[in-house]
Amino acid sequence: ITLSVFNYVRRGLFEADKLTVATLLTLKILVNDGKVDADEVEFLVNGGSSIDPGNMGPLQEWMPESIWAKVKALETLPRFKGFGDSMQSDSDEWRDWFDTEQAEEAQIPGEISTILSAIDRLMLLRAMRPDRLMNSLASFVTNTMGKDYISQKPFSMSSAFEETNKRTPMFFVLF
């Protein structure tokens, strides 16, 4: 049922919005099933930034202050307690990860990598490498819901016509 409804909805979406809707649907299902906390979804969707992030230590050599504020905001979530201090002690490894072209596929430095879930990795990317978040979201939705939510067949007029009858009209909005 979920896939059928999603397929009806996606027909009316611009290509750029399909990943957003698929991601929000996936997150809502995971929250309802109790697999993801609503605070984690809130951070992932809206981001976060600490008002007073404090001293960056050795990270100030390479990390922008705006990213440090987001890292410190992550510390409000249980699995990220003490994350900023951990980053400061492994500064060189984090710099290498930060500079990696495909950070979403790279090994996360430190012991924190052993406790992070898929949603935690998304939040980390949201805070530190938002440029890589779209690729990671597509993988997340594919792994959670299936490839049909990301890779859809192109619109087919004949298949859409088969779903109509004299009581079910079809509307086209052309831009």
mmCIF file of C-alpha atoms in Angstrom:
data_model
loop_
_atom_site.group_PDB
_atom_site.id
_atom_site.type_symbol
_atom_site.label_atom_id
_atom_site.label_comp_id
_atom_site.label_asym_id
_atom_site.label_seq_id
_atom_site.Cartn_x
_atom_site.Cartn_y
_atom_site.Cartn_z
ATOM 1 C CA ILE A 1 0.000 0.000 0.000
ATOM 2 C CA THR A 2 2.811 2.413 0.894
ATOM 3 C CA LEU A 3 4.519 1.977 -2.466
ATOM 4 C CA SER A 4 1.243 2.377 -4.366
ATOM 5 C CA VAL A 5 0.435 5.621 -2.574
ATOM 6 C CA PHE A 6 3.993 6.855 -3.068
ATOM 7 C CA ASN A 7 3.774 6.103 -6.801
ATOM 8 C CA TYR A 8 0.571 8.136 -7.090
ATOM 9 C CA VAL A 9 2.117 11.031 -5.187
ATOM 10 C CA ARG A 10 5.423 10.987 -7.060
ATOM 11 C CA ARG A 11 3.650 11.482 -10.390
ATOM 12 C CA GLY A 12 2.792 15.003 -9.288
ATOM 13 C CA LEU A 13 6.235 15.873 -8.005
ATOM 14 C CA PHE A 14 9.130 17.594 -9.670
ATOM 15 C CA GLU A 15 12.166 15.354 -10.002
ATOM 16 C CA ALA A 16 14.072 17.441 -7.455
ATOM 17 C CA ASP A 17 11.370 16.852 -4.813
ATOM 18 C CA LYS A 18 11.041 13.075 -5.115
ATOM 19 C CA LEU A 19 14.000 12.290 -2.827
ATOM 20 C CA THR A 20 12.682 14.719 -0.217
ATOM 21 C CA VAL A 21 9.254 13.091 -0.150
ATOM 22 C CA ALA A 22 10.734 9.570 -0.117
ATOM 23 C CA THR A 23 13.042 10.543 2.765
ATOM 24 C CA LEU A 24 10.251 12.127 4.808
ATOM 25 C CA LEU A 25 8.043 9.083 4.234
ATOM 26 C CA THR A 26 10.853 6.764 5.322
ATOM 27 C CA LEU A 27 11.605 8.809 8.442
ATOM 28 C CA LYS A 28 7.931 8.989 9.417
ATOM 29 C CA ILE A 29 7.578 5.212 9.114
ATOM 30 C CA LEU A 30 10.717 4.660 11.208
ATOM 31 C CA VAL A 31 9.499 7.055 13.926
ATOM 32 C CA ASN A 32 6.063 5.393 14.008
ATOM 33 C CA ASP A 33 7.709 1.959 14.291
ATOM 34 C CA GLY A 34 9.891 3.219 17.172
ATOM 35 C CA LYS A 35 13.128 2.549 15.268
ATOM 36 C CA VAL A 36 14.185 6.208 15.176
ATOM 37 C CA ASP A 37 13.744 8.916 17.785
ATOM 38 C CA ALA A 38 11.811 12.049 16.807
ATOM 39 C CA ASP A 39 14.665 14.258 18.114
ATOM 40 C CA GLU A 40 17.048 12.602 15.670
ATOM 41 C CA VAL A 41 14.666 13.264 12.789
ATOM 42 C CA GLU A 42 14.277 16.845 13.988
ATOM 43 C CA PHE A 43 18.052 17.341 13.873
ATOM 44 C CA LEU A 44 18.340 15.674 10.486
ATOM 45 C CA VAL A 45 15.573 17.739 8.922
ATOM 46 C CA ASN A 46 16.247 21.109 10.557
ATOM 47 C CA GLY A 47 19.893 20.842 11.524
ATOM 48 C CA GLY A 48 21.178 22.493 14.615
ATOM 49 C CA SER A 49 23.792 24.909 15.785
ATOM 50 C CA SER A 50 25.180 25.579 19.225
ATOM 51 C CA ILE A 51 24.957 29.189 20.375
ATOM 52 C CA ASP A 52 28.265 28.978 22.270
ATOM 53 C CA PRO A 53 30.297 26.122 20.773
ATOM 54 C CA GLY A 54 33.418 26.845 22.812
ATOM 55 C CA ASN A 55 37.063 26.238 22.007
ATOM 56 C CA MET A 56 37.893 24.260 18.862
ATOM 57 C CA GLY A 57 41.410 23.323 19.918
ATOM 58 C CA PRO A 58 43.433 21.788 17.066
ATOM 59 C CA LEU A 59 40.345 21.630 14.854
ATOM 60 C CA GLN A 60 40.526 25.384 14.244
ATOM 61 C CA GLU A 61 43.349 24.789 11.752
ATOM 62 C CA TRP A 62 40.973 23.248 9.211
ATOM 63 C CA MET A 63 37.367 23.282 10.401
ATOM 64 C CA PRO A 64 35.100 26.303 9.813
ATOM 65 C CA GLU A 65 33.538 27.713 12.981
ATOM 66 C CA SER A 66 30.041 27.227 11.567
ATOM 67 C CA ILE A 67 30.651 23.473 11.301
ATOM 68 C CA TRP A 68 32.057 23.331 14.827
ATOM 69 C CA ALA A 69 28.817 24.887 16.103
ATOM 70 C CA LYS A 70 26.863 22.117 14.346
ATOM 71 C CA VAL A 71 29.168 19.435 15.785
ATOM 72 C CA LYS A 72 28.566 20.801 19.276
ATOM 73 C CA ALA A 73 24.798 20.755 18.603
ATOM 74 C CA LEU A 74 25.120 17.038 17.818
ATOM 75 C CA GLU A 75 26.355 16.513 21.379
ATOM 76 C CA THR A 76 22.816 17.127 22.644
ATOM 77 C CA LEU A 77 21.905 13.693 21.248
ATOM 78 C CA PRO A 78 22.772 10.678 23.447
ATOM 79 C CA ARG A 79 25.118 8.811 21.083
ATOM 80 C CA PHE A 80 27.111 11.966 20.389
ATOM 81 C CA LYS A 81 27.975 12.841 24.018
ATOM 82 C CA GLY A 82 31.613 13.988 24.157
ATOM 83 C CA PHE A 83 31.871 13.874 20.375
ATOM 84 C CA GLY A 84 33.624 17.252 20.095
ATOM 85 C CA ASP A 85 36.319 16.211 22.577
ATOM 86 C CA SER A 86 36.817 12.969 20.682
ATOM 87 C CA MET A 87 37.246 14.916 17.465
ATOM 88 C CA GLN A 88 39.845 17.160 19.050
ATOM 89 C CA SER A 89 41.934 14.188 20.161
ATOM 90 C CA ASP A 90 41.725 12.580 16.685
ATOM 91 C CA SER A 91 42.022 15.835 14.731
ATOM 92 C CA ASP A 92 44.197 14.499 11.893
ATOM 93 C CA GLU A 93 41.928 11.532 11.195
ATOM 94 C CA TRP A 94 38.856 13.762 11.181
ATOM 95 C CA ARG A 95 40.571 16.183 8.821
ATOM 96 C CA ASP A 96 41.258 13.321 6.413
ATOM 97 C CA TRP A 97 37.618 12.211 6.632
ATOM 98 C CA PHE A 98 36.383 15.789 6.191
ATOM 99 C CA ASP A 99 38.560 16.247 3.093
ATOM 100 C CA THR A 100 37.519 12.927 1.535
ATOM 101 C CA GLU A 101 35.561 13.451 -1.657
ATOM 102 C CA GLN A 102 32.945 10.802 -0.818
ATOM 103 C CA ALA A 103 32.729 11.160 2.948
ATOM 104 C CA GLU A 104 29.471 9.202 3.097
ATOM 105 C CA GLU A 105 31.343 6.060 2.028
ATOM 106 C CA ALA A 106 34.526 6.630 4.046
ATOM 107 C CA GLN A 107 35.224 5.029 7.421
ATOM 108 C CA ILE A 108 34.341 7.382 10.262
ATOM 109 C CA PRO A 109 37.360 7.952 12.527
ATOM 110 C CA GLY A 110 37.544 6.897 16.141
ATOM 111 C CA GLU A 111 35.550 4.536 18.288
ATOM 112 C CA ILE A 112 32.325 6.379 17.584
ATOM 113 C CA SER A 113 32.084 4.589 14.236
ATOM 114 C CA THR A 114 31.226 1.358 16.061
ATOM 115 C CA ILE A 115 28.105 2.775 17.731
ATOM 116 C CA LEU A 116 26.630 4.950 14.978
ATOM 117 C CA SER A 117 23.475 3.816 13.223
ATOM 118 C CA ALA A 118 22.558 4.754 9.674
ATOM 119 C CA ILE A 119 20.519 7.719 10.930
ATOM 120 C CA ASP A 120 23.466 8.840 13.083
ATOM 121 C CA ARG A 121 25.716 8.829 10.028
ATOM 122 C CA LEU A 122 23.155 10.989 8.221
ATOM 123 C CA MET A 123 23.128 13.471 11.109
ATOM 124 C CA LEU A 124 26.928 13.566 11.096
ATOM 125 C CA LEU A 125 26.942 14.280 7.370
ATOM 126 C CA ARG A 126 24.251 16.925 7.866
ATOM 127 C CA ALA A 127 26.456 18.673 10.393
ATOM 128 C CA MET A 128 29.860 18.307 8.745
ATOM 129 C CA ARG A 129 29.419 17.515 5.059
ATOM 130 C CA PRO A 130 25.975 18.682 3.901
ATOM 131 C CA ASP A 131 27.234 18.556 0.318
ATOM 132 C CA ARG A 132 27.267 14.731 0.541
ATOM 133 C CA LEU A 133 23.881 14.342 2.227
ATOM 134 C CA MET A 134 21.764 13.819 -0.903
ATOM 135 C CA ASN A 135 23.754 10.763 -2.008
ATOM 136 C CA SER A 136 23.606 9.347 1.475
ATOM 137 C CA LEU A 137 19.855 9.948 1.764
ATOM 138 C CA ALA A 138 19.260 8.083 -1.495
ATOM 139 C CA SER A 139 21.242 5.114 -0.149
ATOM 140 C CA PHE A 140 19.415 5.300 3.185
ATOM 141 C CA VAL A 141 15.963 5.242 1.547
ATOM 142 C CA THR A 142 17.031 2.419 -0.786
ATOM 143 C CA ASN A 143 18.384 0.318 2.098
ATOM 144 C CA THR A 144 15.353 1.001 4.315
ATOM 145 C CA MET A 145 12.399 1.005 1.914
ATOM 146 C CA GLY A 146 13.747 -0.528 -1.287
ATOM 147 C CA LYS A 147 15.031 0.705 -4.610
ATOM 148 C CA ASP A 148 11.534 1.393 -5.960
ATOM 149 C CA TYR A 149 11.362 4.552 -3.845
ATOM 150 C CA ILE A 150 14.454 6.013 -5.510
ATOM 151 C CA SER A 151 14.604 4.501 -8.994
ATOM 152 C CA GLN A 152 11.253 4.804 -10.671
ATOM 153 C CA LYS A 153 10.285 4.095 -14.233
ATOM 154 C CA PRO A 154 9.598 7.180 -16.337
ATOM 155 C CA PHE A 155 6.013 8.350 -16.554
ATOM 156 C CA SER A 156 3.994 6.238 -18.957
ATOM 157 C CA MET A 157 0.836 7.677 -20.411
ATOM 158 C CA SER A 158 -0.504 4.237 -21.326
ATOM 159 C CA SER A 159 -0.125 2.850 -17.788
ATOM 160 C CA ALA A 160 -1.713 5.986 -16.317
ATOM 161 C CA PHE A 161 -4.581 5.704 -18.803
ATOM 162 C CA GLU A 162 -5.220 2.099 -17.702
ATOM 163 C CA GLU A 163 -5.895 3.358 -14.168
ATOM 164 C CA THR A 164 -8.660 5.700 -15.300
ATOM 165 C CA ASN A 165 -12.290 5.173 -16.196
ATOM 166 C CA LYS A 166 -15.274 7.395 -16.831
ATOM 167 C CA ARG A 167 -15.463 8.184 -13.081
ATOM 168 C CA THR A 168 -11.720 8.628 -12.525
ATOM 169 C CA PRO A 169 -10.473 11.578 -14.537
ATOM 170 C CA MET A 170 -6.858 12.459 -15.166
ATOM 171 C CA PHE A 171 -5.591 16.013 -14.883
ATOM 172 C CA PHE A 172 -2.399 17.371 -16.401
ATOM 173 C CA VAL A 173 -0.813 20.566 -15.219
ATOM 174 C CA LEU A 174 1.671 21.850 -17.758
ATOM 175 C CA PHE A 175 4.257 24.414 -16.824
#
